[in-house]
Amino acid sequence: MTETLDRLRLSRLDDDDLELLLLVRHFELKLLELYGRGELNGTTHTCLGQEYVPVALRPLLGPDDHVFSNHRGHGHYLSAFRDPHGLLAEIMGREGAVCGGVGGSQHIHRDRYLSTGVQGESLPVAAGVALHLKRSEPGALACVYIGDGTWGEGAVYEALNLAALWELPLLLVVENNGIAQSTPTASHMAGTVGSRAAAFGIRHHLVVSGDVNEIRASLGPLVAEVRGSRPLVVEFVTHRLGPHSKGDDIRPAGAVRAARDNDWYDRYAHDHPDQFHRLDGLVRAEVQAIADEVAARPPARWEGA
Amino acid sequence: MRVAENLNAALHGLLDDDPTAYVLGEDITDPYGGAFKVTRGLSTRFPGRVIGTPISEGALTGVAAGLALTGNTAVAEIMFGDFVALAFDQLCNFASKSVSMYGRRLPLRMVVRCPTGGGRGYGPTHSQSLQKHFVGMPGLSLYEMSPFHDNRAVLGAMLERGEPCVFFEDKVLYTRQMDQVDPLFTVRRDGDLAVVELRDPGDRPDYVIIAPGGVAHRALAAMRSLLVEQEVSGRLLVPSRLYPLDVEALLPYLGEVVLVAEESTAGGTWGSEVAHLLHGRLWDRLRGPVRLVHSRASVIPTAAHLENEVLVGESTIHHAVREALRG
Ligand SMILES: Cc1ncc(C[n+]2csc(CCOP(=O)(O)OP(=O)(O)O)c2C)c(N)n1
């Protein structure tokens, strides 16, 4: 028993990393609350439970890298820019929105960061960007986030073929949370992500750990190889804590409980209570203040196309 | 100079002038030089910027968008225009929307070339005219190759728009000569528009046909037979940009009887868009509604005689004009 607990113990993070993790967590919780109160338009997909993925990757990606995110991208965005004001304003359609309120939760473009709401679509685009980087900015890479369900799309395979064939600096990060909207991975995927990557001769690395420091250490050298134009698929075995979007969770209680048992938030609170409680309340209050401030802003204005 | 050579020279010129320009497509590299040889010689002169791709229309269009996103100029060739359906998502959901959906304009310099249309016996899956499926998409411009428009200038105009463009190239034009018309007619250019009319036009023409490049020579053949047999004279307008259409540019050349001829099947077409725009401007001056001329509602057969029965041709246009003049 002690052994198990030791193995599960999460290593201690810098305050900065923990703050970022907590920022994403409280940002997402705040969104669900705002939706619940009918204060937001449309829909959103929170990354509750998966926050550690982009946080772990953060120092491994530099300002010259391009990041392609998907529908579940708030964590990716906040890890890249730490701009909760701009993102919340975007989602709420308020002044200061990163994309003028046009893109909303799923369609964000800023500097070298871009997300779209069509699954798999960004992979060929990222291949084109990676081709450019390889030629014009060697050492930079294109990183794409997708979920397990997106492996059903043909665009994924067309792009992987190109990435391997043309030796592109493409990093494909798979957040395998075991489910796509309502369809469990076992019901939508034959074989495995690893064997699919292998079919293209692309290296596949499986991350089962939820420990940010450990993940970084294992990924550092692999990401460096991507920069030398060796494409890579990194698959995170992760857990979606919340609903797919606002309130559409039809998973059996056991599956939700399993996700909770694996949640970094409770685990970290248990393993490093002093640091956790010192920061958790601060960040929660900070997010509350941001939400109040953004909600009071006037509506976003759009100049048109 | 043949139209294909003119286009080939245009691509050479583009790659020469613009060091960020790429050309992508299936089987486009030398010695093959593309299914229609339009890219001949390019990969030899510009290795690395002229790239042969796998059979992946979605991906190669996406790669073009990725290159455009990083500030390059990208020209993608779809081997047969029919296959651009496989790139529909990349064009309609990614490239065209990205120009504006991030709240500020994101310029993308990319052109997707589509060898289009029938008349060459390639059969049902290699002969369609898909223009109509792309009409009306904000952020996506449509152009059509014509023997009366220099392709270097057209390429330049497309890229200058800073948004994805689809370039429809009627395959029957590749082997025709640039600017060649029956000695009865003369061609002049007014901006984007090529205006073809009788060498000695006399009074106002009895009717005006608007037709994109691939149908222009069929319209001209009909205009000749109508003159000889019926003694009615027509004017042909060939715009290079189909969408968004510069309707103002057409107005000075129109009269009471107007037709639009296009090779697609009827229903939700470019021509009906043109007619709609013209009705809004000319309703009180037209003798009847703008008439549309199409191919028959059919797949495009392979056998030449069957293909001829289906595709819009001289006689379809001829009859449509006669009907229009009868009122
Ligand atoms: C091409 C496409 N089909 C369907 C959808 C609707 N949709 C949005 S998210 C989603 C599930 C995606 O699952 P997965 O890739 O596993 O990512 P996750 O939501 O688990 O993060 C679906 C079906 C979409 N956005 N795009």
XYZ file of C-alpha atoms and ligand atoms in Angstrom:
658
model
C 0.000 0.000 0.000
C 2.734 2.423 0.930
C 4.488 1.439 -2.267
C 1.427 2.248 -4.371
C 1.035 5.606 -2.694
C 4.702 6.407 -3.239
C 4.398 5.529 -6.905
C 1.357 7.716 -7.295
C 2.836 10.612 -5.441
C 3.148 13.574 -7.775
C 6.461 15.376 -7.706
C 6.519 18.919 -6.430
C 6.044 21.631 -9.047
C 7.337 25.161 -9.237
C 4.740 27.607 -8.016
C 4.553 28.901 -11.546
C 3.515 25.554 -13.000
C 1.035 24.886 -10.257
C -0.471 28.319 -10.689
C -0.947 27.671 -14.373
C -2.556 24.313 -13.712
C -4.901 25.917 -11.243
C -5.621 28.810 -13.564
C -6.838 26.429 -16.262
C -8.834 24.393 -13.740
C -10.627 27.382 -12.247
C -11.112 28.996 -15.621
C -12.927 25.896 -16.874
C -14.991 25.548 -13.725
C -15.968 29.178 -14.032
C -17.082 28.619 -17.608
C -19.358 25.761 -16.635
C -20.804 27.938 -13.906
C -21.407 30.817 -16.326
C -23.048 28.471 -18.795
C -25.170 27.057 -16.041
C -26.389 30.562 -15.331
C -27.131 31.142 -19.000
C -24.536 33.878 -19.287
C -22.712 32.440 -22.294
C -23.749 31.886 -25.876
C -23.283 28.626 -27.758
C -21.170 25.854 -26.342
C -17.755 25.100 -24.971
C -15.631 22.046 -24.260
C -13.634 22.182 -21.080
C -10.356 20.374 -20.555
C -11.068 19.551 -16.893
C -8.746 16.720 -15.906
C -6.448 17.231 -18.911
C -4.865 20.535 -17.830
C -1.503 18.946 -17.118
C -0.937 17.998 -20.773
C -0.256 21.477 -22.175
C 1.291 22.586 -18.899
C 3.812 19.747 -19.153
C 4.540 20.644 -22.770
C 4.831 24.368 -22.160
C 8.584 24.763 -21.676
C 9.224 22.279 -24.464
C 7.574 24.605 -26.992
C 9.150 27.902 -27.967
C 7.923 31.150 -29.510
C 8.923 29.991 -32.998
C 6.770 26.882 -32.804
C 3.270 26.753 -34.220
C 0.515 25.236 -32.132
C -2.701 23.878 -33.641
C -5.422 23.303 -31.124
C -8.900 21.888 -31.329
C -12.327 22.267 -29.739
C -10.952 21.489 -26.279
C -8.291 24.144 -26.396
C -8.564 26.505 -23.425
C -5.711 24.775 -21.620
C -3.586 24.892 -24.751
C -4.252 28.598 -25.148
C -3.743 29.551 -21.519
C -0.521 27.551 -21.402
C 0.737 29.400 -24.453
C -0.255 32.926 -23.457
C -1.559 33.053 -19.878
C -4.229 35.351 -21.146
C -7.421 34.446 -19.313
C -8.863 37.915 -19.913
C -8.593 37.707 -23.694
C -9.918 34.167 -23.807
C -12.832 34.771 -21.491
C -13.699 37.953 -23.376
C -13.643 35.892 -26.561
C -15.975 33.288 -25.114
C -18.245 35.950 -23.619
C -18.163 38.215 -26.684
C -16.769 41.175 -24.763
C -14.344 43.924 -25.585
C -10.741 42.737 -25.577
C -11.671 39.354 -27.066
C -8.634 37.738 -28.740
C -10.570 37.227 -31.971
C -13.168 39.929 -31.636
C -15.786 37.473 -30.449
C -15.992 35.944 -33.918
C -14.164 32.742 -33.190
C -15.473 31.956 -29.744
C -14.249 29.053 -27.693
C -13.181 26.865 -30.619
C -11.665 29.236 -33.169
C -8.713 31.164 -31.872
C -5.791 32.579 -33.774
C -3.039 34.531 -32.148
C 0.601 34.755 -33.200
C 1.548 31.178 -33.996
C -1.431 29.617 -32.292
C -4.533 28.520 -34.194
C -7.529 26.377 -33.350
C -10.493 25.201 -35.398
C -13.618 23.216 -34.643
C -13.419 20.615 -37.407
C -11.769 17.448 -36.163
C -8.570 16.482 -37.944
C -8.717 19.386 -40.371
C -5.675 21.125 -38.980
C -3.311 18.218 -39.537
C -2.709 18.810 -43.255
C -2.419 22.528 -42.538
C 0.132 21.792 -39.836
C 2.014 19.625 -42.316
C 2.185 22.637 -44.637
C 3.394 24.822 -41.802
C 5.955 22.183 -40.811
C 7.170 22.083 -44.409
C 7.675 25.841 -44.269
C 9.472 25.638 -40.929
C 11.763 22.882 -42.075
C 12.803 25.006 -45.064
C 12.795 28.472 -43.608
C 13.091 28.199 -39.857
C 14.877 24.949 -39.079
C 14.566 23.958 -35.453
C 10.978 25.141 -35.107
C 8.104 22.665 -35.089
C 4.364 22.426 -35.614
C 2.484 20.895 -32.710
C -1.061 19.606 -33.182
C -3.436 18.518 -30.447
C -6.114 15.954 -31.251
C -8.288 13.544 -29.288
C -8.652 9.806 -29.708
C -11.914 10.175 -31.638
C -10.232 12.295 -34.289
C -8.299 9.229 -35.427
C -11.474 8.351 -37.315
C -10.758 11.151 -39.811
C -8.941 10.529 -43.085
C -7.162 13.883 -42.903
C -5.117 12.494 -40.007
C -3.681 9.743 -42.168
C -3.067 11.849 -45.244
C -1.078 14.216 -43.072
C 0.833 11.523 -41.182
C 1.882 10.029 -44.487
C 3.238 13.412 -45.595
C 4.908 14.062 -42.265
C 6.812 10.791 -42.447
C 7.491 10.959 -46.175
C 8.778 14.532 -46.108
C 10.409 14.202 -42.666
C 8.519 17.131 -41.227
C 8.987 18.645 -37.774
C 5.483 17.694 -36.728
C 4.545 16.841 -33.171
C 1.149 15.213 -32.829
C -0.148 15.268 -29.280
C -3.010 12.880 -28.693
C -5.133 13.461 -25.647
C -6.637 10.032 -25.343
C -9.307 10.503 -22.726
C -11.000 7.245 -23.604
C -14.057 8.840 -25.114
C -15.168 10.920 -28.099
C -18.253 12.953 -27.218
C -20.311 9.930 -26.121
C -18.481 7.120 -27.911
C -15.872 5.174 -25.937
C -12.565 4.595 -27.695
C -13.221 0.858 -27.827
C -16.303 1.563 -29.945
C -14.628 3.872 -32.445
C -11.067 2.693 -32.866
C -9.797 -0.607 -34.206
C -6.242 -1.344 -33.175
C -4.279 1.332 -31.364
C -2.837 4.778 -31.874
C 0.627 3.289 -31.530
C 0.140 0.754 -34.283
C -1.351 3.367 -36.572
C 1.678 5.595 -36.090
C 3.894 2.587 -36.668
C 2.202 1.969 -40.007
C 3.725 5.233 -41.215
C 7.063 4.556 -39.591
C 6.404 7.357 -37.135
C 7.654 7.078 -33.604
C 4.991 6.798 -30.924
C 5.465 7.616 -27.280
C 2.880 6.705 -24.671
C 2.508 8.868 -21.576
C 0.552 7.329 -18.745
C 1.932 9.555 -16.036
C 0.100 12.624 -14.804
C 3.261 14.038 -13.274
C 4.276 17.215 -15.056
C 7.960 17.026 -14.165
C 8.204 13.402 -15.124
C 6.425 13.955 -18.434
C 8.725 16.820 -19.325
C 11.812 14.814 -18.572
C 10.668 11.948 -20.756
C 9.517 14.172 -23.615
C 12.432 16.607 -23.714
C 14.769 14.528 -25.856
C 11.945 13.309 -28.100
C 10.722 16.809 -28.847
C 14.301 17.796 -29.607
C 14.306 15.077 -32.255
C 11.119 16.472 -33.763
C 13.042 19.719 -34.240
C 15.500 17.729 -36.264
C 12.591 16.767 -38.543
C 11.579 13.478 -37.075
C 7.813 13.461 -36.627
C 6.427 12.109 -33.399
C 3.101 10.990 -31.996
C 2.808 11.462 -28.250
C -0.226 9.804 -26.775
C -1.381 10.852 -23.335
C -3.610 8.440 -21.504
C -5.724 11.043 -19.804
C -9.131 11.601 -18.280
C -11.936 13.935 -19.111
C -13.378 14.963 -15.815
C -16.317 17.010 -17.004
C -18.988 16.617 -19.648
C -18.118 16.618 -23.349
C -19.453 20.134 -23.661
C -21.810 21.877 -21.280
C -23.806 19.183 -19.570
C -23.875 16.158 -21.814
C -22.295 13.473 -19.708
C -23.933 10.095 -20.146
C -20.981 8.092 -18.860
C -21.687 5.477 -16.213
C -20.881 6.616 -12.676
C -17.932 4.217 -12.557
C -16.204 5.900 -15.481
C -16.634 9.346 -13.981
C -15.366 8.053 -10.648
C -12.298 6.557 -12.334
C -11.574 9.923 -13.922
C -11.902 11.605 -10.539
C -9.604 9.078 -8.881
C -6.943 9.979 -11.405
C -7.447 13.713 -11.175
C -4.216 15.594 -10.632
C -6.052 18.232 -8.603
C -7.026 15.991 -5.692
C -3.817 14.059 -5.919
C -1.700 17.161 -5.772
C -3.726 18.543 -2.894
C -3.049 15.333 -1.058
C 0.628 15.145 -1.892
C 1.581 18.787 -1.397
C -1.116 20.301 0.785
C 0.746 23.427 1.936
C 1.707 24.637 -1.490
C -1.603 23.591 -2.985
C -3.793 25.366 -0.477
C -1.618 28.455 -0.515
C -2.142 28.848 -4.265
C -5.526 27.274 -4.923
C -7.536 29.905 -3.093
C -5.526 32.713 -4.663
C -6.043 31.494 -8.199
C -9.716 30.790 -7.603
C -10.180 34.355 -6.408
C -8.174 35.670 -9.331
C -10.428 33.862 -11.816
C -13.502 35.163 -10.037
C -12.150 38.694 -10.340
C -11.362 38.186 -14.023
C -14.865 36.885 -14.677
C -16.429 39.862 -12.912
C -14.223 42.309 -14.741
C -14.786 40.783 -18.193
C -18.530 40.400 -17.678
C -18.736 44.143 -17.012
C -17.085 45.024 -20.320
C -19.091 46.266 -23.282
C -19.839 43.825 -26.128
C -17.078 43.051 -28.609
C -17.173 45.034 -31.827
C -16.345 43.461 -35.152
C -15.190 45.477 -38.116
C -16.305 42.687 -40.425
C -14.268 40.586 -42.797
C 0.661 30.173 -78.070
C -1.512 27.456 -76.663
C -3.436 28.121 -73.496
C -1.578 25.361 -71.617
C 1.739 26.911 -72.629
C 0.544 30.294 -71.488
C -0.426 28.840 -68.130
C 2.839 26.946 -67.889
C 4.723 30.178 -68.605
C 2.610 31.925 -65.992
C 3.637 29.382 -63.359
C 7.292 29.692 -64.389
C 6.931 33.444 -64.061
C 5.321 33.213 -60.669
C 8.036 30.938 -59.303
C 10.652 33.233 -60.818
C 9.218 36.404 -59.375
C 8.152 35.134 -55.989
C 10.736 33.184 -54.016
C 8.047 32.106 -51.554
C 5.910 30.505 -54.264
C 5.259 26.780 -54.164
C 3.429 24.538 -56.615
C 2.011 21.276 -55.273
C 0.107 18.423 -56.776
C -0.021 14.822 -57.822
C 2.392 13.756 -60.558
C 3.343 17.334 -61.362
C 7.103 16.854 -61.357
C 9.301 16.200 -64.365
C 9.666 14.274 -66.532
C 5.931 13.632 -66.328
C 5.038 17.278 -65.766
C 1.421 16.811 -64.697
C -1.512 14.977 -66.240
C -2.037 17.891 -68.646
C 1.616 18.943 -68.795
C 0.789 22.338 -67.376
C 3.564 22.017 -64.798
C 6.148 20.778 -67.283
C 9.664 21.961 -66.563
C 8.777 23.551 -63.249
C 10.292 20.980 -60.930
C 13.524 20.954 -62.922
C 13.906 24.704 -62.614
C 12.558 25.052 -59.103
C 13.380 21.877 -57.238
C 12.056 21.916 -53.725
C 9.373 24.453 -54.501
C 7.512 22.266 -56.957
C 6.440 19.257 -55.000
C 4.801 16.044 -56.085
C 2.354 14.766 -53.495
C 0.628 11.495 -52.737
C -2.974 11.015 -53.865
C -4.294 13.163 -51.048
C -6.414 16.041 -52.303
C -7.476 17.093 -48.826
C -3.943 17.047 -47.504
C -2.331 18.803 -50.435
C -4.917 21.569 -50.222
C -4.322 21.754 -46.475
C -0.585 21.910 -47.025
C -1.137 24.784 -49.433
C -3.155 26.525 -46.727
C -0.380 25.873 -44.198
C 2.173 27.365 -46.561
C -0.082 30.361 -47.119
C -0.560 30.710 -43.378
C 3.190 31.053 -42.952
C 3.371 33.806 -45.567
C 4.119 31.802 -48.678
C 2.316 31.730 -52.004
C 0.854 28.322 -52.747
C -0.585 26.914 -55.940
C -2.155 23.471 -55.622
C -3.174 21.355 -58.570
C -6.095 18.976 -58.328
C -5.367 16.446 -61.061
C -8.980 16.391 -62.254
C -11.293 19.071 -60.942
C -13.864 16.468 -59.912
C -11.556 15.490 -57.077
C -11.693 18.913 -55.487
C -14.735 17.506 -53.681
C -12.160 15.729 -51.535
C -10.671 19.082 -50.623
C -14.025 20.700 -49.869
C -13.445 20.757 -46.133
C -10.018 22.329 -46.459
C -11.374 25.007 -48.791
C -14.736 25.726 -47.273
C -14.184 25.087 -43.616
C -10.564 25.952 -43.211
C -8.994 28.213 -45.799
C -11.918 30.450 -46.738
C -13.180 30.841 -43.182
C -9.739 31.485 -41.744
C -9.523 34.701 -43.735
C -12.083 36.258 -41.438
C -13.138 33.995 -38.585
C -10.372 35.042 -36.258
C -11.808 38.519 -35.943
C -9.287 40.269 -38.173
C -8.276 39.626 -41.719
C -5.785 36.806 -42.148
C -4.488 36.996 -45.685
C -3.921 33.667 -47.437
C -2.286 33.627 -50.829
C -3.350 30.344 -52.353
C -4.805 29.091 -55.589
C -6.323 25.681 -56.160
C -6.201 24.770 -59.839
C -8.946 22.507 -61.169
C -8.787 21.044 -64.665
C -12.485 21.057 -65.370
C -15.196 19.930 -67.728
C -15.913 17.335 -70.389
C -15.308 17.032 -74.081
C -12.261 14.875 -73.742
C -13.865 11.493 -73.125
C -12.645 11.055 -69.584
C -16.056 9.859 -68.428
C -18.364 10.595 -65.525
C -15.832 10.960 -62.694
C -13.315 13.069 -64.607
C -15.416 15.541 -66.576
C -17.581 17.611 -64.293
C -17.832 21.340 -63.866
C -18.065 21.903 -60.138
C -18.043 25.701 -60.104
C -21.544 25.941 -58.715
C -20.659 24.084 -55.544
C -18.228 26.815 -54.579
C -20.317 29.882 -55.406
C -21.243 32.160 -52.563
C -18.662 31.253 -50.005
C -17.359 34.298 -48.162
C -13.583 34.363 -48.383
C -13.375 32.107 -51.423
C -12.993 33.558 -54.907
C -13.635 31.677 -58.118
C -11.854 32.301 -61.395
C -12.003 30.575 -64.727
C -9.273 30.255 -67.302
C -9.988 31.739 -70.692
C -8.130 32.063 -73.975
C -8.667 35.821 -73.760
C -6.999 36.366 -70.394
C -3.285 36.089 -69.871
C -2.756 33.562 -67.111
C 0.130 35.415 -65.502
C -2.120 38.413 -64.949
C -4.952 36.214 -63.707
C -2.669 34.381 -61.278
C -1.444 37.742 -60.039
C -4.996 38.987 -59.555
C -5.952 35.870 -57.627
C -2.990 36.082 -55.306
C -3.458 39.785 -54.754
C -6.871 39.110 -53.224
C -5.205 37.541 -50.216
C -7.843 34.869 -49.969
C -8.061 31.341 -51.319
C -9.073 31.126 -54.948
C -10.242 28.213 -57.038
C -9.142 28.389 -60.652
C -11.296 26.374 -63.028
C -9.468 25.402 -66.197
C -11.644 23.883 -68.866
C -9.539 21.035 -70.190
C -10.657 21.633 -73.774
C -8.869 24.977 -73.680
C -5.407 23.625 -72.986
C -4.751 22.839 -76.639
C -6.405 25.935 -78.087
C -4.524 29.034 -79.122
C -4.604 32.145 -76.966
C -6.725 35.010 -78.255
C -7.803 33.108 -81.329
C -11.231 33.962 -82.703
C -13.076 33.625 -85.955
C -12.107 36.511 -88.292
C -15.673 37.753 -87.995
C -14.992 38.778 -84.415
C -12.633 40.947 -82.452
C -11.645 40.688 -78.809
C -10.937 43.565 -76.510
C -10.378 43.750 -72.823
C -12.062 45.998 -70.342
C -10.488 45.274 -67.003
C -11.353 41.747 -66.012
C -13.804 41.376 -68.847
C -13.080 40.128 -72.345
C -15.577 41.561 -74.809
C -15.935 39.709 -78.085
C -18.077 41.171 -80.827
C -18.432 41.468 -84.547
C -15.533 43.159 -86.219
C -18.072 45.557 -87.662
C -20.690 45.692 -84.918
C -23.007 48.244 -86.528
C -25.925 48.910 -84.168
C -26.357 47.476 -80.752
C -26.147 43.692 -80.701
C -29.417 41.765 -80.720
C -28.367 39.703 -77.739
C -25.509 39.318 -75.264
C -24.058 36.047 -73.992
C -22.101 35.859 -70.778
C -19.960 32.740 -70.676
C -16.835 31.737 -68.813
C -13.703 30.748 -70.682
C -14.455 27.099 -71.347
C -17.764 27.822 -73.021
C -16.643 30.943 -74.886
C -15.651 29.257 -78.133
C -18.933 27.345 -78.199
C -20.781 30.607 -77.718
C -18.766 32.144 -80.525
C -19.599 29.273 -82.844
C -23.267 29.815 -82.043
C -22.882 33.549 -82.640
C -21.399 32.856 -86.059
C -24.176 30.480 -87.105
C -26.817 32.858 -85.799
C -25.340 35.653 -87.862
C -25.075 33.593 -90.996
C -28.422 31.825 -90.711
C -30.564 34.309 -88.826
C -28.782 37.588 -89.415
C -28.788 38.427 -85.745
C -25.695 39.733 -84.079
C -24.430 39.035 -80.613
C -21.789 40.086 -78.135
C -19.922 37.737 -75.846
C -18.698 38.703 -72.390
C -16.080 36.520 -70.731
C -15.274 37.446 -67.131
C -12.179 35.955 -65.586
C -13.475 36.250 -62.046
C -16.702 34.342 -61.567
C -17.211 35.069 -57.908
C -17.560 37.539 -56.412
C -18.806 38.828 -59.747
C -18.190 42.427 -60.713
C -21.683 43.026 -61.999
C -21.052 46.728 -62.587
C -18.435 45.863 -65.155
C -21.004 43.889 -67.166
C -23.747 46.508 -67.208
C -22.452 48.806 -69.963
C -22.312 45.879 -72.358
C -25.765 44.431 -71.835
C -28.934 44.925 -73.830
C -32.494 43.693 -73.738
C -31.691 40.039 -74.340
C -29.120 38.384 -72.115
C -28.085 34.740 -71.758
C -25.607 33.000 -69.517
C -24.032 29.807 -70.822
C -22.171 27.428 -68.547
C -21.176 23.793 -68.742
C -22.561 22.614 -65.432
C -25.954 21.014 -65.051
C -28.803 23.348 -64.099
C -29.779 24.083 -60.523
C -28.106 26.435 -58.096
C -25.504 27.514 -60.600
C -23.108 30.371 -61.199
C -25.356 31.407 -64.058
C -28.387 31.679 -61.822
C -26.356 33.896 -59.514
C -25.460 36.094 -62.475
C -29.089 36.183 -63.592
C -30.212 37.139 -60.127
C -27.710 39.983 -59.947
C -28.696 41.242 -63.391
C -32.412 41.083 -62.692
C -31.858 43.369 -59.757
C -30.191 45.923 -62.017
C -31.838 45.523 -65.386
C -35.312 44.179 -64.785
C -37.077 47.097 -66.437
C -34.757 47.075 -69.425
C -34.798 43.353 -70.218
C -37.133 41.889 -72.788
C -37.406 38.722 -70.698
C -35.616 37.100 -67.810
C -31.929 36.346 -68.296
C -31.813 32.891 -69.870
C -29.563 30.133 -68.652
C -27.975 27.522 -70.854
C -26.625 24.331 -69.327
C -25.537 20.826 -70.015
C -28.205 18.179 -69.692
C -28.994 16.846 -66.216
C -26.893 13.777 -66.642
C -23.605 12.188 -65.818
C -21.078 12.807 -68.533
C -20.720 9.738 -70.743
C -17.422 8.568 -72.127
C -18.309 7.838 -75.768
C -17.833 10.971 -77.839
C -21.271 10.939 -79.460
C -22.986 10.490 -76.095
C -20.843 13.144 -74.479
C -21.852 15.544 -77.246
C -25.504 14.896 -76.565
C -25.108 15.884 -72.954
C -22.654 18.764 -72.818
C -23.597 22.299 -73.577
C -22.439 23.063 -77.086
C -22.895 25.371 -80.021
C -26.360 24.100 -80.873
C -27.718 24.370 -77.332
C -26.614 27.973 -77.206
C -27.825 28.669 -80.738
C -31.306 27.411 -79.902
C -31.424 29.249 -76.618
C -30.616 32.525 -78.379
C -33.298 31.944 -81.009
C -35.865 31.212 -78.345
C -34.835 34.278 -76.403
C -35.150 36.486 -79.465
C -38.566 35.034 -80.243
C -39.496 36.026 -76.687
C -15.232 16.596 -38.459
C -16.010 16.708 -37.190
N -16.956 15.786 -36.920
C -17.664 15.891 -35.770
C -17.462 16.914 -34.885
C -18.301 17.056 -33.620
N -17.444 16.770 -32.453
C -16.855 17.737 -31.732
S -15.854 17.141 -30.545
C -16.211 15.561 -30.962
C -15.559 14.440 -30.248
C -14.086 14.478 -30.430
O -13.522 13.420 -29.756
P -11.984 13.326 -29.474
O -11.206 13.516 -30.729
O -11.749 12.055 -28.748
O -11.672 14.573 -28.552
P -12.239 14.896 -27.112
O -13.562 15.582 -27.275
O -12.337 13.622 -26.353
O -11.231 15.814 -26.525
C -17.116 15.509 -32.008
C -17.675 14.285 -32.592
C -16.489 17.865 -35.239
N -16.242 18.937 -34.476
N -15.757 17.723 -36.370
